[in-house]
Backbone atoms as SQL, in Angstrom:
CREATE TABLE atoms (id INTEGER PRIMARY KEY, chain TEXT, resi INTEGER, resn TEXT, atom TEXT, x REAL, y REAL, z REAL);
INSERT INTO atoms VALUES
  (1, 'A', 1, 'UNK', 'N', 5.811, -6.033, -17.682),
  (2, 'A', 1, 'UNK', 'CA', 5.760, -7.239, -18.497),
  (3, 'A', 1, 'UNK', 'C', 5.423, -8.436, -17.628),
  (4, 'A', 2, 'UNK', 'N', 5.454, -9.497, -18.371),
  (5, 'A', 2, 'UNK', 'CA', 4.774, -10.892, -17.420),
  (6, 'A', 2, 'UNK', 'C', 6.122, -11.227, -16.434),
  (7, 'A', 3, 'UNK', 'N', 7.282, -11.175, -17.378),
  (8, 'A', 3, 'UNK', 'CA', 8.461, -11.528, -16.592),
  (9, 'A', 3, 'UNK', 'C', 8.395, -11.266, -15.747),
  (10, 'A', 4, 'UNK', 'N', 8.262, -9.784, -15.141),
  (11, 'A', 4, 'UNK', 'CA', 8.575, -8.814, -14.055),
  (12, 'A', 4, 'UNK', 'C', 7.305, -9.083, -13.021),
  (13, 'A', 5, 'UNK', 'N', 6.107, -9.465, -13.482),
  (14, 'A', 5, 'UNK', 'CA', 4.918, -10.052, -12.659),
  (15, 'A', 5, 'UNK', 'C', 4.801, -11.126, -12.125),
  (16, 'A', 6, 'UNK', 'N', 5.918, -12.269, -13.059),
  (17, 'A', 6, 'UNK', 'CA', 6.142, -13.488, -12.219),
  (18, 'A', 6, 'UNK', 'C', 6.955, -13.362, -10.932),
  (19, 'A', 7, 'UNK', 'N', 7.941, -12.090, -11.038),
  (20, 'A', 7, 'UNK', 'CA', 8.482, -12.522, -9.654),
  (21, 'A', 7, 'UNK', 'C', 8.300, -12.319, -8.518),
  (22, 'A', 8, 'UNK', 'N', 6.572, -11.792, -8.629),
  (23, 'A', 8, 'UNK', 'CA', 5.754, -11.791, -6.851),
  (24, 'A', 8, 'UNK', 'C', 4.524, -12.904, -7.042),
  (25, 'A', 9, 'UNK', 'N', 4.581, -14.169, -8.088),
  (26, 'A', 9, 'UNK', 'CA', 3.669, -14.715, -8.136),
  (27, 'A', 9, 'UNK', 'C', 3.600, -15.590, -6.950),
  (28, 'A', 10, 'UNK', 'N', 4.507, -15.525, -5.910),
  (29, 'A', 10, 'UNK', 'CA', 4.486, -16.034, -4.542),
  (30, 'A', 10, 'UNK', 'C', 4.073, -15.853, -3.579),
  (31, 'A', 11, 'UNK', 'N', 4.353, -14.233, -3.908),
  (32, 'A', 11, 'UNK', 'CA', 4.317, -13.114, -2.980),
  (33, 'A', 11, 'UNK', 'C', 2.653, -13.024, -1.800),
  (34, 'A', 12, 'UNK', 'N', 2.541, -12.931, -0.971),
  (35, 'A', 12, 'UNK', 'CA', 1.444, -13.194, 0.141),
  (36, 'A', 12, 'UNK', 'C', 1.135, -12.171, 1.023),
  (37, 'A', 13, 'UNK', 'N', 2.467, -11.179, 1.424),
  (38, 'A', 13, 'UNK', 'CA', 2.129, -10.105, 2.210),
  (39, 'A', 13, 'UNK', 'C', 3.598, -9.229, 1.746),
  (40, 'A', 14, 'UNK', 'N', 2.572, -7.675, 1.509),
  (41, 'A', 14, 'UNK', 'CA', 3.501, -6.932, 1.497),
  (42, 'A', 14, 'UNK', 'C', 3.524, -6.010, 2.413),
  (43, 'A', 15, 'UNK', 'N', 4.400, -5.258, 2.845),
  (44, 'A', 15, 'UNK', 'CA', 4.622, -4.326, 3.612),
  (45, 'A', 15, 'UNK', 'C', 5.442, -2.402, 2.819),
  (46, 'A', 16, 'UNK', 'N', 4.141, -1.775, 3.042),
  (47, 'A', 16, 'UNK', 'CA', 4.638, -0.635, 2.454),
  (48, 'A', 16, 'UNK', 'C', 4.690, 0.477, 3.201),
  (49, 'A', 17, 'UNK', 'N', 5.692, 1.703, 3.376),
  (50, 'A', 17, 'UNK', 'CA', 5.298, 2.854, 3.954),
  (51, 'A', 17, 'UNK', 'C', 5.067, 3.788, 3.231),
  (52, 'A', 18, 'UNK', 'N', 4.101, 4.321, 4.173),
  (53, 'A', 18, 'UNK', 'CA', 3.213, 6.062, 3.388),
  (54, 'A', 18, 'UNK', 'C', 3.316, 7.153, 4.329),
  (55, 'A', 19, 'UNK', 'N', 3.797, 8.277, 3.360),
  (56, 'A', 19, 'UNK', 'CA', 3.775, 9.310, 4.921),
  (57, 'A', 19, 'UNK', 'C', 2.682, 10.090, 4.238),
  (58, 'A', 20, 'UNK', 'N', 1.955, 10.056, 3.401),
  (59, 'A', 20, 'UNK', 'CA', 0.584, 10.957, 3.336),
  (60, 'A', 20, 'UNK', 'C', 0.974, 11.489, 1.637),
  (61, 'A', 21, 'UNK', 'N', 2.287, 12.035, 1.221),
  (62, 'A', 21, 'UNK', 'CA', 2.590, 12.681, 0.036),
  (63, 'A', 21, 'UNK', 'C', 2.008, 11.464, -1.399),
  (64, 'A', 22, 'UNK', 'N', 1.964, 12.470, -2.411),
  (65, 'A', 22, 'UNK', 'CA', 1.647, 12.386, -3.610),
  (66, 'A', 22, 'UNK', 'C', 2.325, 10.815, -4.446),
  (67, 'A', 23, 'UNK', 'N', 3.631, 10.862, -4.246),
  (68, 'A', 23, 'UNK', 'CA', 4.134, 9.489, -4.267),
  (69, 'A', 23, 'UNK', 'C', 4.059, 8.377, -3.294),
  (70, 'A', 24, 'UNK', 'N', 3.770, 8.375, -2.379),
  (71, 'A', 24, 'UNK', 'CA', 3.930, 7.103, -1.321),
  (72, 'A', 24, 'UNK', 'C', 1.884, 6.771, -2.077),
  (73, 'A', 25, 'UNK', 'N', 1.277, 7.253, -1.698),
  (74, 'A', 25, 'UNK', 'CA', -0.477, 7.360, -1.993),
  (75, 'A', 25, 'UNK', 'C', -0.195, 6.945, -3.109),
  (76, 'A', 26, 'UNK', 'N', 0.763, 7.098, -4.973),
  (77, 'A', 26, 'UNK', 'CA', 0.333, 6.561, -5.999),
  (78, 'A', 26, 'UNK', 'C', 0.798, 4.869, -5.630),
  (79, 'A', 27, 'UNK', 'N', 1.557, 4.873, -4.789),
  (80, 'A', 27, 'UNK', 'CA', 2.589, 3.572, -4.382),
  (81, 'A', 27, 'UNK', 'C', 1.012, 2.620, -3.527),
  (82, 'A', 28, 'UNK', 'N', 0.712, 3.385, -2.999),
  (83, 'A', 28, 'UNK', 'CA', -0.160, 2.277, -2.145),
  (84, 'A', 28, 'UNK', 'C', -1.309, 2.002, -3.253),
  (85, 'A', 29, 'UNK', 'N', -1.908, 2.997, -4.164),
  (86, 'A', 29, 'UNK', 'CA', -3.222, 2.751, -4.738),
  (87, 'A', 29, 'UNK', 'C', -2.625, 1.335, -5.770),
  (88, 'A', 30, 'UNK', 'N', -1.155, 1.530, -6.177),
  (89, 'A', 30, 'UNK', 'CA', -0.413, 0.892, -7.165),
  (90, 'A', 30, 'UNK', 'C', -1.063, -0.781, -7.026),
  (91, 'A', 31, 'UNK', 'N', -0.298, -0.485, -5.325),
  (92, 'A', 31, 'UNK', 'CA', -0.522, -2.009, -4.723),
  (93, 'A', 31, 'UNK', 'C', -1.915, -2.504, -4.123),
  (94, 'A', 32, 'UNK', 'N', -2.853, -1.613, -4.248),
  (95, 'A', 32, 'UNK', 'CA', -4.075, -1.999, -4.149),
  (96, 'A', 32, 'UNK', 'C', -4.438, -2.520, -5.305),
  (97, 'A', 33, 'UNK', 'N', -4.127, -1.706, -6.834),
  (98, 'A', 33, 'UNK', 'CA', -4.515, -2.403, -7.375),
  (99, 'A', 33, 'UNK', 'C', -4.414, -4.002, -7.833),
  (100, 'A', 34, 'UNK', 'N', -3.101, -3.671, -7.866),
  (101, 'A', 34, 'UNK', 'CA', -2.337, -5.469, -7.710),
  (102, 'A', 34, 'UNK', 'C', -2.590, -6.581, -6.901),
  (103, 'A', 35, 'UNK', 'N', -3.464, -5.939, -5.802),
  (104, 'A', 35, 'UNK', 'CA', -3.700, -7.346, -4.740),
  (105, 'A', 35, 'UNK', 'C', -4.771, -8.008, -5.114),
  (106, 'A', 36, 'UNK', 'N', -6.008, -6.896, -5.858),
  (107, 'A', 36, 'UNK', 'CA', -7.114, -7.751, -6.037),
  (108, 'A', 36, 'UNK', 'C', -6.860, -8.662, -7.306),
  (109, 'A', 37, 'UNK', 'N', -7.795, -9.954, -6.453),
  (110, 'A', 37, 'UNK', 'CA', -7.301, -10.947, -6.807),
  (111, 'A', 37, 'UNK', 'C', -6.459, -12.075, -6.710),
  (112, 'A', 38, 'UNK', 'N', -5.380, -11.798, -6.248),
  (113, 'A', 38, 'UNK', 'CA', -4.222, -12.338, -5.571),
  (114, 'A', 38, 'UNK', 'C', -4.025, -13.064, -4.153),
  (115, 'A', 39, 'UNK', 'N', -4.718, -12.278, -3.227),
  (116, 'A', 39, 'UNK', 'CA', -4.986, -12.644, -2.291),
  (117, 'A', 39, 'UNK', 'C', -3.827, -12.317, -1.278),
  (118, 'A', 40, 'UNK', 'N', -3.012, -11.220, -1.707),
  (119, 'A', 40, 'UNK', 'CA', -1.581, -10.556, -1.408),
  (120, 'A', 40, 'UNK', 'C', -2.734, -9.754, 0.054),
  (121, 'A', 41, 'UNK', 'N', -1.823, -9.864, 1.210),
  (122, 'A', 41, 'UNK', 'CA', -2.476, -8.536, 2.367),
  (123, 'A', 41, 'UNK', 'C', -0.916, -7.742, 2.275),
  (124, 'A', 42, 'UNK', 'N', -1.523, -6.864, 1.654),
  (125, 'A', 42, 'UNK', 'CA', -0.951, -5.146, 2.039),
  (126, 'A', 42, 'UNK', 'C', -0.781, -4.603, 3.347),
  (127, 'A', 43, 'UNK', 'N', 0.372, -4.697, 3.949),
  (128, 'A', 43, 'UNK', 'CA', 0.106, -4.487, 5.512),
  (129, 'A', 43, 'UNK', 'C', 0.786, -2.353, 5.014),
  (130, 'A', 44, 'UNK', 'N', -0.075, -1.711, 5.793),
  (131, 'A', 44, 'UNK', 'CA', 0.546, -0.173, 5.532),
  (132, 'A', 44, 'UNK', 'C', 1.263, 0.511, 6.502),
  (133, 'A', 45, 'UNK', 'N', 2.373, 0.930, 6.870),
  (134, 'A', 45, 'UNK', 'CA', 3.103, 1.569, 7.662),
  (135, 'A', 45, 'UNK', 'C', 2.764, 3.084, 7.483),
  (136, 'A', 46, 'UNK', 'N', 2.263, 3.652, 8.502),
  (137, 'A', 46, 'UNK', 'CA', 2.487, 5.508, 8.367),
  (138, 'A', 46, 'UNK', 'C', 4.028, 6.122, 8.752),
  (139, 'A', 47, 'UNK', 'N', 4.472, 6.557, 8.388),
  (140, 'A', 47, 'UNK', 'CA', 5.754, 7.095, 8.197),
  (141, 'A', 47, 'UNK', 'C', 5.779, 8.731, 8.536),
  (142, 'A', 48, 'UNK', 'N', 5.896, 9.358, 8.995),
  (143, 'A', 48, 'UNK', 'CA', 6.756, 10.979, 9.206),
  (144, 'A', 48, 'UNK', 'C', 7.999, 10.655, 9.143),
  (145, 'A', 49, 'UNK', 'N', 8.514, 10.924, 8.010),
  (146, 'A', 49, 'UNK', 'CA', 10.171, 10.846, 7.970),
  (147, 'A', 49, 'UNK', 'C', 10.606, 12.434, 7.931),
  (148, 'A', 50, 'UNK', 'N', 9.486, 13.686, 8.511),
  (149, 'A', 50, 'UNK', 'CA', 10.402, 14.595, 8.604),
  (150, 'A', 50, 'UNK', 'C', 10.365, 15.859, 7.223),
  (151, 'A', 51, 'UNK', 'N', 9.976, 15.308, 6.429),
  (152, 'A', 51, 'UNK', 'CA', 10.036, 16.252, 5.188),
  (153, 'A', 51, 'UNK', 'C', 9.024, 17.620, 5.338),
  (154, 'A', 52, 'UNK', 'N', 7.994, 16.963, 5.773),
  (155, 'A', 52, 'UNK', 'CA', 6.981, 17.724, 5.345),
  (156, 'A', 52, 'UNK', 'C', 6.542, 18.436, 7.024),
  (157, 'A', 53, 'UNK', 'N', 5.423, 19.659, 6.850),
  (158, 'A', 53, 'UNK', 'CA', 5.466, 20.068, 8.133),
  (159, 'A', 53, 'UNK', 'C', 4.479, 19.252, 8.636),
  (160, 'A', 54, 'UNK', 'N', 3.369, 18.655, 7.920),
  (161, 'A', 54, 'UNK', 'CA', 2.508, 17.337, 8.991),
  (162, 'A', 54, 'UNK', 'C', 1.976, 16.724, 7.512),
  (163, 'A', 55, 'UNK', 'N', 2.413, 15.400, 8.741),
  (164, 'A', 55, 'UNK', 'CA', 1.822, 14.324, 8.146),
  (165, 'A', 55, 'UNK', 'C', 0.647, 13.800, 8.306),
  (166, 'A', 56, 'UNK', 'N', -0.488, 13.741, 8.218),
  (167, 'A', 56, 'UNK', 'CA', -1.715, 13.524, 9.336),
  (168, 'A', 56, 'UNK', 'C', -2.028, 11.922, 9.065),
  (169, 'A', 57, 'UNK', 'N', -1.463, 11.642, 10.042),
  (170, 'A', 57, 'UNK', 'CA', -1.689, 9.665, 10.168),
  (171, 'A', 57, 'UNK', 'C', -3.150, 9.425, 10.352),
  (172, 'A', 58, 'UNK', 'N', -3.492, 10.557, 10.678),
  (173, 'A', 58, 'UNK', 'CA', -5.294, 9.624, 10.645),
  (174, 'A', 58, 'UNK', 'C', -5.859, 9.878, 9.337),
  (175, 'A', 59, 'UNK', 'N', -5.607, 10.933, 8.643),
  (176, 'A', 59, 'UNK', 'CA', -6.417, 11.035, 6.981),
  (177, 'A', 59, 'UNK', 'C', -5.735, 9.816, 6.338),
  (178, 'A', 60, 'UNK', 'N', -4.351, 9.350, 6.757),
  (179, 'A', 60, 'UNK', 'CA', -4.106, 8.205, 6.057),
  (180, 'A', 60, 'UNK', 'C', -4.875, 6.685, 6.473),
  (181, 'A', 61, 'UNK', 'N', -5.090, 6.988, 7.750),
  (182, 'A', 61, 'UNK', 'CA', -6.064, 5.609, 7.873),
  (183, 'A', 61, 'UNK', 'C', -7.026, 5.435, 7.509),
  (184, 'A', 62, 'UNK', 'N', -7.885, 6.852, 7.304),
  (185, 'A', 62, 'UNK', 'CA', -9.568, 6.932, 7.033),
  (186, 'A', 62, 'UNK', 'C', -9.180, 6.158, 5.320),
  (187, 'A', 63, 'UNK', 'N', -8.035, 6.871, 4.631),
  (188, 'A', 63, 'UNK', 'CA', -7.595, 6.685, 3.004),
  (189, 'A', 63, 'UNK', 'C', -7.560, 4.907, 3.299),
  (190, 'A', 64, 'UNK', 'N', -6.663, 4.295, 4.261),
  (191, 'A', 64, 'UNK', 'CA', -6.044, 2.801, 4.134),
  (192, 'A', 64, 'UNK', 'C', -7.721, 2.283, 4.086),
  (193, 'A', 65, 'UNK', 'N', -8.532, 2.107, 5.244),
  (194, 'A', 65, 'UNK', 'CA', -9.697, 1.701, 5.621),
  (195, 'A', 65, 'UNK', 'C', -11.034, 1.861, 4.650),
  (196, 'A', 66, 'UNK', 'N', -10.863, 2.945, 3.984),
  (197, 'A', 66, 'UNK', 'CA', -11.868, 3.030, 2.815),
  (198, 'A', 66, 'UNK', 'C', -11.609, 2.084, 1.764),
  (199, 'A', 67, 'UNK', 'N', -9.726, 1.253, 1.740),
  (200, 'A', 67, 'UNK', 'CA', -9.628, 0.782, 0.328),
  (201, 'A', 67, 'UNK', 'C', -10.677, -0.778, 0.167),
  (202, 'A', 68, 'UNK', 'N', -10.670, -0.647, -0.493),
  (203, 'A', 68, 'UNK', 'CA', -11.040, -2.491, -1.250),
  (204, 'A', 68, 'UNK', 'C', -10.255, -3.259, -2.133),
  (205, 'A', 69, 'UNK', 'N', -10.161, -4.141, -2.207),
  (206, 'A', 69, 'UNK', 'CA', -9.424, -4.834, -0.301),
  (207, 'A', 69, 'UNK', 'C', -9.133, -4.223, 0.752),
  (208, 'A', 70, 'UNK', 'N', -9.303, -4.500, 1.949),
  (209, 'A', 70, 'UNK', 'CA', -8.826, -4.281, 2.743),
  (210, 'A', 70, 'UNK', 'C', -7.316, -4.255, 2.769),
  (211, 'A', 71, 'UNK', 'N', -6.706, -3.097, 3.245),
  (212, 'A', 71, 'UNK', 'CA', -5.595, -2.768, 3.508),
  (213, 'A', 71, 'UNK', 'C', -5.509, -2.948, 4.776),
  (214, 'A', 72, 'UNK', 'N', -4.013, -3.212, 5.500),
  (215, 'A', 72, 'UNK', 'CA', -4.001, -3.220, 6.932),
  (216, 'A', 72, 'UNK', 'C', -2.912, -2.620, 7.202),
  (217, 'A', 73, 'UNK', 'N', -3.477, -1.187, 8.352),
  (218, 'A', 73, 'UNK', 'CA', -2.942, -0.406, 9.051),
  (219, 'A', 73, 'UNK', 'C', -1.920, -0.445, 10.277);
């Protein structure tokens, strides 16, 4: 709702982590979509917290670096 959209109408930089899985990736595309426009920088953290047997931090950068906007790694 708008309510819930006003309360990053401030908002300038976010900071998110991704360790490569199915949810962190819908989380970042989420906030890609939300920045354009805004002028919000998405800063992206790679994460191995361990769950999984690999995380591959570079398919996630080639993923961060392809976005539009620029995402930052």
């Amino acid at each position: 709702t708008r309510a819930f959209g006003a309360l990053f109408d401030d908002v300038r930089r976010v900071a998110v982590g991704v360790s490569g899985g199915a949810d962190s990736m819908a989380l970042l595309w989420c906030l890609q979509r939300w920045d354009i426009g805004r002028g919000v920088y998405v800063h992206v953290l790679s994460v191995d917290h361990g769950l999984r047997e690999a995380a591959d931090h570079l398919d996630i950068g080639k993923i961060v670096f392809g976005m539009a906007p620029p995402l930052f790694l």
